[in-house]
Amino acid sequence: MNYFPDEVIEHVFDFVTSHKDRNAISLVCKSWYKIERYSRQKVFIGNCYAINPERLLRRFPCLKSLTLKGKPHFADFNLVPHEWGGFVLPWIEALARSRVGLEELRLKRMVVTDESLELLSRSFVNFKSLVLVSCEGFTTDGLASIAANCRHLRDLDLQENEIDDHRGQWLSCFPDTCTTLVTLNFACLEGETNLVALERLVARSPNLKSLKLNRAVPLDALARLMVCAPQIVDLGVGSYENDPDSESYLKLKAAIKKCTLLRSLSGFLEAAPHCLSAFHPICHNLTSLNLSYAAEIHGSHLIKLIQHCKKLQRLWILDSIGDKGLEVVASTCKELQELRVFPSDLLGGGNTAVTEEGLVAISAGCPKLHSILYFCQQMTNAALVTVAKNCPNFIRFRLCILEPNKPDHVTSQPLDEGFGAIVKACKSLRRLSLSGLLTDQVFLYIGMYANQLEMLSIAFAGDTDKGMLYVLNGCKKMKKLEIRDSPFGDTALLADVSKYETMRSLWMSSCEVTLSGCKRLAQKAPWLNVEIINENDNNRMEENGHEGRQKVDKLYLYRTVVGTRMDAPPFVWIL
Amino acid sequence: MEVTNGLNLKDTELRLGLPGAQEEQQLEVSCVRSNNKRKNNDSTEESAPPPAKTQIVGWPPVRSNRKNNNNKNVSYVKVSMDGAPYLRKIDLKMYKNYPELLKALENMFKFTVGEYSEREGYKGSGFVPTYEDKDGDWMLVGDVPWDMFSSSCQKLRIMKGSEAPTAL
């Protein structure tokens, strides 16, 4: 390769798009490092505090697309205070100053403000694509700046963000000359929507492929929108309540029949279930169905819909589908690759839910299944052993038994053997979430067999430090370890400090680690940021004098090449 | 049942239980459902797994927007009975079909509803359950499939005797 001129090598590198592969390429030799860094267009940063924008831009001056992730995963469950960090403004400011030709920005769990959106919209002439996932801190005013100023906007994709809806006119801020939209997803907005502006926008966007509406878009508006956009591939229905005989419903039925390219359906945030039959004509084309927000769709209407979806690859639903419903999925959806079953009754009623039977049925019926997230009331080792036998190809296996510490409901044993069977059989397993009653034994199995495991979530599990040590010593590819309410302490934390250099981050909350343990760790590993989040009583730890032995409520540590961050709030101590 | 001066005091007692429900057990479950942090003094002697469950922060690991969405599974509607001094409220999502709902209403207001027929509505007791739908019209309870009813019912009214027209 070294006999080829740089342009040729660069051209070859153009075919390598995965950032992992490009990272590997850059390590081969100095000349490849140099060629690679000038040609890299897409950069992925898994932890925004591991690096800073200046160093990013020094290495990749030609970057066009940036992905940034901020808060740790457990922030999704309110375990991380809002002001913890993950601010995007400094990044946008630095990118704007450097005049890099940014075209795409993808953010996850970051704090975004209207100011940063405004700056973003004005600083990059060719900006095309904004994807915000689980972010917060901004309002529809920020969206208005994006709409108004980004002349070539292609994607505005807002997934599960907390957006302050000022009920303004952000949709009418798209100029009449904007005809380039491909993706428009505002399902997470809670407020009213300017329907006229929306319809005009959709009508002048011939390339629109993905449209996800919020609950303020009623059925008659949906009908009109679908008439304008028969080329739609991905549709998120907003409000779907109506009297089935009305003119709008008939119009909708007719419009849906024409959407022959429709492959993905979601939403139904408010639904009259008996109207679902309008979608039956296109169900046989669907590859993705997300009804996890459709609390009102269940029972026979749901089953009838699913029975039409023979080509489904991805299904997200609520557990109100029940084991019987999952059996229907298993016999209908032979192409299923990913299944997520979310809990519908979180207030403890324990009504219709799914059990180990549903999981076993799916594993038996869907040979291509590789990713599962399953919330259930109960589980058995026998069921997990069967699932492991049926589906040795799992890449992601996330099981959440709703009651913490619940044993096998038939044998009353811990679920060590069941999860052990999973990790032993599934040699490609990259992500695992555990639940139920678990001893150190399950971690022994994980350390022994889960060779490809990159992310592990542990809650209310284990007996002693040995459990955590099995994992740290055994899982060579571990990147993200998150633990809550488990009896792991300083011994496990400090056993092999160099391990954390190979990992992106470690989260431990309500465990047995102490302040002095954390301090010792910070001393031994200056290339780690060791953060203690101490919301309740800022000063109690120091004053007590038992300071060293005080248990730390929340510990979050991560490798970084730029040292201590400067934007931490007072309740975050960086040791 | 305590009846003083013709008033059924238990009926007016402020509590969180299901209308018509007497048991402490129900009270505890509703406490859980109401999802607030008030201590339930009555439940100290009960075996109480549910309250502990709901108060673990961040468990189950579900995003808050999903949790909020699911709480929409509670839909309280006002129930009025002709001649009764005050209205009640019931959660329609507690019931899966008409018989369950009618039984609960009968318990709550101490009446019996007649026999339903498509042709003639409710016959036999002089009490007629009606509801206000999303268009604001007053409809007879029982004509449409349960799902359709429960998603369009805004209010319930039990018409009595002379006010309920004999031909509906």
XYZ file of C-alpha atoms in Angstrom:
743
model
C 0.000 0.000 0.000
C 2.853 2.363 0.689
C 3.765 2.524 -2.957
C 0.499 4.116 -3.837
C 0.106 7.877 -3.774
C -1.863 9.299 -0.884
C -4.935 10.033 -2.998
C -5.274 6.397 -3.890
C -4.971 5.281 -0.295
C -7.471 7.932 0.674
C -9.854 6.654 -1.941
C -9.560 3.172 -0.516
C -10.237 4.543 2.950
C -13.416 6.152 1.648
C -14.944 2.702 1.551
C -14.270 2.231 5.205
C -17.061 3.963 7.035
C -17.312 2.378 10.459
C -15.538 4.528 12.985
C -14.111 1.477 14.718
C -12.455 0.387 11.508
C -11.163 3.862 10.780
C -9.718 4.061 14.287
C -7.915 0.813 13.598
C -6.603 2.095 10.277
C -5.168 5.183 11.933
C -3.055 3.004 14.213
C -1.247 1.165 11.432
C 1.447 3.688 10.729
C 2.116 7.445 10.772
C 1.339 7.959 7.138
C -1.962 6.161 7.370
C -2.780 8.117 10.505
C -2.211 11.323 8.587
C -4.196 10.301 5.513
C -6.999 8.973 7.624
C -7.365 12.063 9.774
C -7.628 14.414 6.834
C -10.174 12.270 5.123
C -12.369 11.461 8.106
C -15.766 13.033 7.722
C -17.781 11.346 10.436
C -16.623 11.355 14.030
C -18.254 9.522 16.899
C -17.541 10.614 20.481
C -19.096 8.273 23.042
C -18.362 10.501 26.011
C -18.244 14.238 25.443
C -15.880 14.653 28.390
C -13.284 12.204 27.118
C -12.006 14.789 24.653
C -12.526 18.481 23.946
C -13.573 20.278 20.754
C -10.164 21.880 20.185
C -8.368 18.567 20.065
C -11.137 17.082 17.950
C -10.748 19.804 15.362
C -6.960 19.631 15.399
C -7.084 15.987 14.509
C -10.048 15.998 12.128
C -10.158 19.368 10.398
C -12.389 18.134 7.592
C -15.106 16.755 9.734
C -18.659 17.026 8.453
C -20.610 14.908 10.866
C -20.313 14.753 14.640
C -22.018 12.426 17.100
C -21.779 13.292 20.789
C -23.081 11.526 23.851
C -23.322 13.243 27.207
C -24.927 11.887 30.341
C -24.502 8.302 31.489
C -27.241 5.857 30.567
C -28.838 5.799 34.034
C -29.754 9.468 33.517
C -32.708 8.072 31.573
C -34.115 6.792 34.857
C -33.668 10.010 36.830
C -30.524 8.854 38.590
C -28.470 11.786 37.326
C -29.434 15.350 38.268
C -30.351 17.609 35.368
C -27.505 20.038 35.915
C -24.818 17.354 35.947
C -23.393 18.347 32.626
C -23.248 17.369 28.989
C -23.582 20.870 27.572
C -23.331 21.147 23.826
C -22.814 24.905 23.568
C -19.014 24.881 23.965
C -18.817 22.319 21.165
C -20.930 24.349 18.802
C -19.015 27.507 19.659
C -15.700 25.830 18.930
C -16.956 24.298 15.696
C -18.332 27.664 14.611
C -15.046 29.438 15.361
C -13.086 26.878 13.367
C -15.335 27.306 10.341
C -15.457 23.572 9.814
C -18.072 22.565 7.231
C -20.439 20.869 9.649
C -23.359 19.160 7.976
C -24.661 16.765 10.564
C -24.951 16.827 14.355
C -26.264 13.917 16.392
C -26.589 14.335 20.141
C -27.669 11.928 22.827
C -28.375 12.812 26.454
C -26.977 16.279 26.154
C -28.105 19.646 27.385
C -29.037 21.758 24.394
C -30.183 25.371 24.662
C -32.016 27.698 22.306
C -28.823 29.740 22.194
C -26.829 26.774 20.929
C -29.484 25.911 18.339
C -29.511 29.482 17.124
C -25.710 29.496 16.864
C -25.777 26.159 15.077
C -28.328 27.390 12.576
C -26.304 30.472 11.691
C -22.799 29.070 11.600
C -22.839 26.292 9.038
C -24.057 27.063 5.563
C -24.372 23.454 4.525
C -25.929 22.174 7.697
C -28.283 19.368 6.779
C -29.084 17.058 9.612
C -29.961 17.465 13.281
C -30.756 14.411 15.382
C -31.474 14.918 19.078
C -32.096 11.902 21.275
C -33.034 12.180 24.960
C -31.806 15.757 25.142
C -33.245 18.638 27.122
C -32.874 22.325 27.864
C -34.363 23.845 24.760
C -37.701 25.118 23.531
C -39.581 25.374 20.264
C -37.880 28.764 19.820
C -34.652 26.903 19.203
C -36.431 24.766 16.619
C -37.692 27.940 14.976
C -34.092 29.117 14.412
C -33.168 25.808 12.831
C -36.218 25.938 10.594
C -35.628 29.527 9.583
C -31.889 29.538 8.994
C -30.827 26.133 7.720
C -31.428 26.487 4.024
C -30.607 22.926 3.094
C -32.157 21.166 6.035
C -32.744 17.520 5.328
C -33.348 15.963 8.744
C -34.921 17.299 11.887
C -35.269 14.255 14.099
C -36.352 14.771 17.692
C -36.511 11.512 19.633
C -37.799 11.464 23.180
C -36.478 14.882 24.154
C -37.801 17.150 26.832
C -38.730 20.242 24.912
C -40.463 23.222 26.370
C -43.265 23.810 23.939
C -43.959 27.514 23.597
C -46.789 26.739 21.225
C -45.192 29.146 18.829
C -45.034 29.014 15.133
C -41.824 27.111 14.641
C -43.299 25.106 11.776
C -44.146 28.245 9.878
C -40.525 29.360 10.218
C -39.534 27.009 7.440
C -39.279 29.345 4.445
C -41.348 28.592 1.365
C -38.100 27.854 -0.422
C -37.370 24.943 1.890
C -38.171 21.847 -0.098
C -35.370 19.536 0.937
C -36.811 17.828 4.012
C -36.361 14.086 4.198
C -37.003 13.524 7.909
C -39.365 15.453 10.168
C -39.930 13.944 13.581
C -41.573 16.021 16.299
C -43.547 13.314 18.073
C -42.172 14.293 21.475
C -43.605 17.829 21.390
C -46.490 18.174 23.782
C -48.104 21.358 22.553
C -50.310 22.399 19.708
C -49.108 22.282 16.167
C -49.822 24.720 13.395
C -51.597 22.298 11.095
C -51.772 24.627 8.126
C -48.034 25.278 8.227
C -47.408 21.562 8.612
C -49.542 20.625 5.638
C -47.898 23.255 3.456
C -44.466 22.053 4.522
C -45.237 18.434 3.750
C -46.824 19.367 0.431
C -43.637 21.106 -0.712
C -41.272 18.352 0.457
C -41.229 15.748 -2.286
C -38.279 13.948 -0.695
C -39.965 13.478 2.630
C -39.487 9.883 3.724
C -39.958 9.990 7.472
C -42.747 11.930 9.168
C -43.525 11.514 12.849
C -46.316 13.631 14.247
C -47.144 14.615 17.785
C -50.404 14.041 19.554
C -51.745 17.424 18.500
C -52.124 16.285 14.900
C -55.610 14.812 14.614
C -56.893 12.224 12.220
C -58.323 14.576 9.629
C -54.996 16.386 9.357
C -53.259 13.035 9.039
C -55.523 12.148 6.151
C -54.609 15.339 4.314
C -50.908 14.845 5.030
C -50.876 11.339 3.684
C -52.565 12.454 0.497
C -49.639 14.894 0.035
C -46.990 12.356 0.887
C -47.706 8.937 -0.636
C -43.947 8.364 -0.870
C -43.676 8.133 2.898
C -41.530 5.288 4.258
C -41.695 5.919 7.990
C -44.845 7.275 9.613
C -45.544 8.254 13.208
C -49.236 8.767 13.742
C -50.203 11.374 16.302
C -53.724 11.340 17.508
C -55.828 8.642 16.012
C -59.237 9.036 17.537
C -62.191 9.346 15.346
C -65.621 8.210 14.451
C -64.980 5.561 11.818
C -67.707 6.684 9.483
C -66.528 10.197 9.056
C -65.265 11.526 5.795
C -61.737 11.974 7.106
C -61.469 8.362 8.042
C -62.543 7.227 4.607
C -60.121 9.665 3.047
C -57.384 8.297 5.277
C -58.159 4.732 4.300
C -57.854 5.638 0.654
C -54.624 7.584 1.195
C -53.012 4.766 3.166
C -53.634 2.299 0.370
C -51.503 4.479 -1.877
C -48.536 4.496 0.500
C -46.912 1.475 -0.995
C -43.463 2.465 0.238
C -44.479 2.596 3.880
C -42.243 0.300 5.920
C -42.287 1.677 9.423
C -45.217 2.678 11.610
C -45.271 4.197 15.099
C -47.118 6.599 17.377
C -50.852 6.130 17.938
C -50.398 8.260 21.009
C -54.129 8.487 21.374
C -55.985 5.812 19.536
C -59.387 4.466 18.776
C -58.305 0.862 18.297
C -61.124 -0.149 15.984
C -59.787 2.271 13.386
C -56.541 0.383 13.046
C -57.982 -1.652 10.240
C -57.320 1.314 7.958
C -53.694 0.271 8.061
C -54.250 -3.393 7.301
C -53.723 -2.997 3.539
C -50.107 -1.917 3.994
C -49.180 -4.099 6.946
C -47.687 -6.805 4.804
C -44.950 -4.354 3.814
C -44.083 -3.216 7.298
C -40.667 -4.043 8.658
C -40.903 -1.913 11.789
C -43.831 -1.382 14.160
C -43.619 0.676 17.336
C -46.761 0.627 19.434
C -45.005 1.148 22.726
C -46.721 4.480 23.263
C -50.114 3.238 22.169
C -51.560 2.509 25.569
C -55.048 2.217 24.168
C -54.307 -0.448 21.617
C -54.491 -3.921 22.984
C -56.508 -7.074 22.826
C -58.029 -8.249 19.607
C -57.310 -5.052 17.675
C -53.613 -5.359 18.347
C -53.594 -9.040 17.463
C -55.447 -8.462 14.205
C -52.960 -5.790 13.215
C -49.973 -7.975 13.987
C -51.400 -10.905 12.076
C -51.109 -8.822 8.946
C -47.469 -7.937 9.569
C -45.662 -10.965 8.229
C -42.484 -9.176 7.282
C -41.875 -7.445 10.579
C -38.246 -7.180 11.618
C -38.616 -4.828 14.518
C -41.488 -4.742 17.026
C -41.826 -2.494 20.067
C -44.970 -3.055 22.148
C -46.455 -2.878 25.612
C -46.814 -5.928 27.806
C -50.580 -5.617 27.546
C -50.089 -7.842 24.518
C -49.784 -10.733 26.959
C -48.209 -14.148 26.468
C -50.992 -15.135 24.092
C -50.293 -12.104 21.973
C -46.602 -12.946 21.906
C -47.496 -16.402 20.676
C -49.265 -14.758 17.758
C -46.149 -12.693 17.084
C -44.052 -15.849 17.207
C -46.202 -17.599 14.650
C -46.622 -14.599 12.356
C -43.398 -12.626 12.389
C -40.800 -15.050 11.165
C -38.424 -12.289 10.128
C -38.363 -10.700 13.562
C -34.920 -9.475 14.615
C -35.617 -7.063 17.418
C -38.339 -7.149 20.059
C -39.000 -4.741 22.914
C -41.791 -5.347 25.397
C -42.371 -2.391 27.724
C -44.348 -2.446 30.979
C -47.794 -0.902 30.731
C -48.945 -1.001 34.283
C -46.356 0.685 36.410
C -48.536 1.298 39.417
C -48.433 -2.233 40.693
C -51.764 -3.577 39.532
C -50.103 -6.596 37.946
C -52.870 -7.146 35.457
C -52.133 -8.314 31.970
C -48.461 -8.752 31.661
C -46.032 -11.108 30.083
C -44.209 -13.985 31.695
C -41.489 -16.420 30.776
C -43.945 -18.198 28.493
C -44.125 -15.307 26.085
C -40.343 -15.089 25.921
C -39.987 -18.793 25.239
C -42.637 -18.643 22.530
C -40.834 -15.815 20.768
C -37.484 -17.550 20.978
C -38.996 -20.687 19.481
C -40.848 -18.939 16.684
C -38.412 -16.254 15.576
C -35.097 -17.739 14.448
C -33.612 -14.392 13.393
C -34.101 -12.709 16.738
C -30.912 -11.011 17.904
C -32.025 -8.158 20.174
C -34.492 -8.231 22.980
C -35.652 -5.933 25.773
C -38.241 -7.699 27.900
C -40.042 -6.358 30.956
C -41.920 -9.104 32.762
C -43.431 -10.141 36.042
C -41.629 -13.430 36.494
C -38.986 -15.709 35.033
C -37.546 -19.188 35.452
C -34.132 -20.707 34.857
C -35.708 -23.396 32.708
C -37.210 -20.784 30.416
C -33.901 -18.957 30.034
C -32.115 -22.212 29.263
C -34.674 -22.922 26.543
C -34.366 -19.413 25.152
C -30.580 -19.784 25.016
C -30.937 -23.023 23.100
C -33.448 -21.559 20.674
C -31.604 -18.307 20.055
C -27.846 -18.575 20.268
C -27.471 -15.468 18.137
C -28.392 -12.810 20.623
C -26.368 -9.620 20.369
C -28.455 -7.744 22.947
C -30.268 -9.459 25.778
C -31.977 -7.217 28.289
C -34.330 -8.753 30.780
C -36.091 -6.723 33.430
C -38.118 -8.580 36.011
C -40.182 -5.841 37.556
C -39.768 -6.899 41.155
C -36.148 -6.594 42.331
C -34.523 -9.761 43.715
C -37.294 -12.000 42.489
C -36.165 -15.627 42.235
C -37.211 -18.335 39.784
C -40.931 -18.425 40.550
C -41.126 -22.202 40.254
C -37.993 -23.342 42.065
C -37.322 -20.238 44.187
C -33.688 -20.454 43.115
C -31.620 -17.508 41.952
C -31.557 -16.967 38.192
C -27.799 -17.543 37.921
C -28.158 -20.691 35.852
C -30.592 -19.135 33.422
C -28.431 -16.124 32.639
C -25.415 -18.414 32.658
C -27.000 -20.412 29.875
C -27.580 -17.233 27.888
C -23.988 -16.024 28.069
C -22.633 -19.469 27.370
C -24.733 -20.011 24.262
C -24.714 -16.514 22.830
C -21.143 -16.082 21.764
C -21.785 -12.765 20.045
C -23.488 -11.140 23.017
C -22.519 -7.478 23.230
C -25.075 -6.098 25.616
C -26.644 -7.679 28.695
C -29.000 -6.428 31.393
C -29.643 -8.578 34.432
C -32.502 -8.717 36.918
C -34.127 -10.994 39.454
C -32.412 -12.769 42.313
C -28.741 -13.208 41.416
C -25.674 -14.297 43.374
C -21.956 -13.972 42.604
C -22.295 -17.130 40.537
C -23.922 -15.355 37.606
C -20.933 -13.028 37.414
C -18.592 -15.977 37.368
C -20.441 -17.210 34.282
C -20.381 -13.786 32.692
C -16.664 -13.406 33.259
C -16.044 -16.862 31.876
C -18.223 -16.836 28.785
C -19.220 -13.327 27.769
C -16.149 -12.627 25.681
C -17.704 -10.063 23.400
C -19.680 -8.255 26.075
C -19.365 -4.492 25.819
C -22.157 -3.224 28.018
C -23.476 -4.729 31.247
C -26.262 -3.376 33.456
C -26.564 -4.718 36.976
C -29.237 -3.905 39.555
C -29.905 -5.475 42.953
C -27.553 -8.367 42.261
C -24.551 -10.197 43.662
C -23.287 -10.993 47.150
C -19.667 -9.884 47.461
C -16.881 -8.014 45.671
C -16.044 -11.269 43.929
C -19.005 -10.751 41.639
C -17.718 -7.476 40.243
C -14.185 -8.860 40.066
C -15.267 -11.803 37.910
C -16.656 -9.322 35.420
C -13.726 -6.901 35.445
C -11.221 -9.717 35.064
C -13.141 -11.785 32.555
C -14.827 -9.467 30.099
C -11.984 -8.217 27.967
C -14.155 -6.112 25.734
C -16.142 -4.382 28.440
C -16.796 -0.744 27.614
C -19.683 0.385 29.781
C -20.446 -1.064 33.177
C -23.342 0.306 35.164
C -24.257 -1.004 38.582
C -26.890 0.018 41.096
C -27.922 -1.250 44.507
C -25.423 -4.099 44.611
C -22.952 -4.980 47.390
C -19.718 -4.203 45.525
C -17.169 -2.044 47.281
C -13.652 -0.672 47.358
C -11.883 -3.998 46.989
C -13.502 -4.648 43.641
C -13.204 -1.016 42.580
C -9.462 -0.835 43.238
C -8.363 -4.321 42.227
C -7.239 -3.417 38.716
C -7.177 0.271 38.040
C -5.690 -0.115 34.583
C -8.853 -1.917 33.486
C -10.683 1.398 33.407
C -8.375 2.660 30.718
C -9.857 0.047 28.399
C -13.403 1.037 29.259
C -15.447 4.090 28.393
C -17.061 4.433 31.816
C -18.166 2.870 35.096
C -21.272 3.838 37.054
C -21.911 2.654 40.594
C -24.800 3.917 42.687
C -26.064 2.728 46.066
C -23.225 0.237 46.284
C -20.597 -0.212 48.986
C -17.800 2.005 47.680
C -16.517 4.600 50.111
C -15.167 8.077 49.698
C -11.661 7.031 50.665
C -11.805 4.190 48.150
C -12.721 6.646 45.435
C -9.974 9.026 46.494
C -7.425 6.243 46.333
C -8.638 5.362 42.854
C -8.352 8.958 41.693
C -4.784 9.072 43.004
C -3.769 5.886 41.265
C -5.331 6.868 37.971
C -4.867 10.536 37.062
C -6.115 9.828 33.528
C -9.531 9.033 34.961
C -12.177 11.511 35.965
C -13.644 10.145 39.165
C -16.891 11.945 39.883
C -18.967 11.696 43.020
C -22.520 12.932 42.713
C -23.745 13.944 46.103
C -27.062 15.683 45.841
C -28.499 15.321 49.255
C -26.110 16.848 51.647
C -23.127 18.545 50.141
C -21.115 18.985 53.237
C -22.119 16.047 55.292
C -19.348 13.897 53.909
C -16.524 16.182 54.937
C -17.872 17.298 58.285
C -18.397 13.907 59.709
C -14.826 12.928 60.270
C -15.871 9.421 59.356
C -15.337 10.892 55.966
C -13.281 8.081 54.576
C -15.725 5.400 55.460
C -18.777 7.245 54.176
C -20.449 5.351 51.431
C -20.626 7.147 48.162
C -24.123 7.496 46.782
C -23.231 7.820 43.117
C -19.895 7.238 41.463
C -19.234 7.854 37.793
C -15.777 7.423 36.374
C -14.535 7.624 32.814
C -11.263 7.787 30.928
C -10.342 11.124 29.451
C -7.423 12.764 27.722
C -8.363 16.275 28.738
C -8.420 16.075 32.513
C -10.967 17.469 34.901
C -13.940 19.177 33.353
C -14.598 22.777 34.325
C -18.365 22.805 34.033
C -19.308 20.532 36.919
C -22.001 21.834 39.295
C -21.238 22.120 43.034
C -22.797 18.802 43.953
C -20.422 16.932 41.670
C -17.009 16.342 43.192
C -14.249 15.440 40.836
C -11.576 13.788 42.885
C -73.082 0.162 57.223
C -73.518 3.307 59.203
C -76.627 5.229 58.372
C -77.271 8.434 60.275
C -80.137 10.763 59.484
C -80.738 8.894 56.287
C -77.262 9.621 55.093
C -74.868 6.814 54.472
C -71.778 8.300 56.066
C -69.498 5.709 54.645
C -70.456 6.894 51.218
C -69.292 10.405 51.920
C -66.148 9.336 53.716
C -63.083 10.709 52.002
C -60.791 7.901 51.085
C -58.853 6.565 48.191
C -60.580 3.282 47.789
C -62.610 2.173 44.829
C -66.221 3.312 45.046
C -68.182 0.671 46.865
C -65.086 -1.158 48.016
C -64.880 -1.787 51.738
C -61.682 -3.696 52.271
C -58.442 -2.261 53.604
C -56.682 -4.272 50.956
C -58.257 -2.187 48.248
C -57.270 0.941 50.077
C -53.650 -0.052 50.043
C -53.633 -0.897 46.376
C -55.196 2.435 45.492
C -52.608 4.190 47.557
C -50.072 2.645 45.320
C -52.064 3.655 42.295
C -52.327 7.216 43.444
C -48.586 7.269 43.316
C -48.124 9.790 46.080
C -45.742 9.645 48.961
C -48.198 10.069 51.827
C -47.805 7.476 54.480
C -50.741 5.148 54.596
C -51.360 4.787 58.320
C -53.846 2.021 57.869
C -51.485 -0.289 56.143
C -48.860 -0.774 58.801
C -50.359 -4.113 59.734
C -50.894 -5.290 56.215
C -48.306 -7.243 54.345
C -47.251 -4.555 51.959
C -45.069 -5.360 48.989
C -46.499 -2.793 46.560
C -45.589 0.526 48.275
C -41.911 -0.372 48.576
C -41.811 -1.219 44.883
C -43.102 2.049 43.601
C -40.805 4.139 45.732
C -37.479 2.868 44.453
C -35.971 5.727 42.501
C -35.401 4.930 38.868
C -37.038 1.519 39.009
C -38.251 -0.079 36.861
C -35.769 1.320 34.354
C -38.255 3.040 32.113
C -37.924 6.565 30.745
C -40.212 9.105 32.372
C -42.020 9.922 29.176
C -43.084 6.291 28.985
C -44.239 6.340 32.581
C -46.274 9.468 31.963
C -47.778 7.961 28.889
C -48.933 4.925 30.768
C -50.611 6.969 33.454
C -53.005 7.956 30.784
C -54.458 4.553 31.452
C -56.441 6.231 34.159
C -59.535 8.020 32.955
C -61.801 9.408 35.571
C -65.266 10.550 34.582
C -67.899 12.262 36.650
C -70.982 10.274 37.501
C -74.202 12.003 38.422
C -77.377 10.413 39.647
C -80.620 12.308 39.388
C -81.623 13.326 42.885
C -78.269 12.666 44.514
C -76.776 15.671 46.330
C -73.288 15.344 44.836
C -71.466 13.679 41.996
C -68.983 10.839 42.102
C -66.048 9.949 39.952
C -65.019 6.596 38.605
C -62.048 5.408 36.605
C -63.381 3.863 33.430
C -60.183 1.937 32.827
C -60.926 -0.150 35.891
C -63.629 -1.970 33.979
C -63.354 -4.273 31.015
C -66.992 -4.445 29.974
C -70.498 -3.115 30.591
C -71.590 -5.605 33.262
C -68.606 -4.644 35.423
C -69.287 -0.956 35.014
C -73.007 -1.263 35.701
C -72.395 -3.353 38.767
C -70.002 -0.713 40.117
C -72.545 2.023 39.439
C -75.271 0.003 41.105
C -73.073 -0.413 44.163
C -72.092 3.203 44.254
C -75.586 4.644 44.070
C -77.574 1.814 45.526
C -79.926 1.136 42.665
C -80.461 -1.529 40.093
C -80.431 -0.916 36.433
C -83.026 -2.724 34.347
C -82.461 -5.229 31.618
C -80.843 -3.930 28.487
C -82.170 -4.625 25.056
C -81.159 -2.971 21.839
C -84.717 -2.177 20.949
C -85.941 -0.744 24.174
C -82.996 0.311 26.257
C -83.197 -0.420 29.940
C -86.467 -1.769 31.178
C -87.741 -2.585 34.565
C -86.195 -0.321 37.146
C -86.769 3.253 36.093
C -83.042 3.964 36.152
C -81.294 4.563 32.854
C -77.527 4.931 32.525
C -76.538 7.511 29.947
C -73.289 9.157 28.957
C -72.050 12.243 27.212
C -69.835 11.475 24.256
C -67.106 13.517 22.632
C -69.591 15.353 20.454
C -71.547 16.448 23.504
C -74.516 14.195 22.807
C -76.227 12.183 25.527
C -76.228 8.531 24.587
C -77.596 5.367 26.106
C -74.949 3.246 27.771
C -74.601 -0.125 26.104
C -75.259 0.493 22.435
C -71.713 0.578 21.136
C -68.791 -1.812 21.731
C -67.107 -1.318 25.084
C -63.830 0.029 23.667
C -65.637 2.655 21.685
C -67.687 3.644 24.702
C -64.780 3.883 27.116
C -62.740 6.039 24.782
C -65.562 8.454 24.014
C -67.350 8.688 27.338
C -66.853 12.062 28.986
C -69.490 11.917 31.707
C -72.039 9.518 33.071
C -75.530 10.330 34.187
C -78.008 7.961 35.710
C -81.428 9.193 34.773
C -84.232 8.356 37.069
C -87.864 7.489 36.673
C -89.878 10.359 35.293
C -86.947 12.177 33.711
C -85.918 9.251 31.628
C -88.098 9.202 28.542
C -89.808 5.857 28.131
C -89.094 5.729 24.471
C -85.391 6.187 23.822
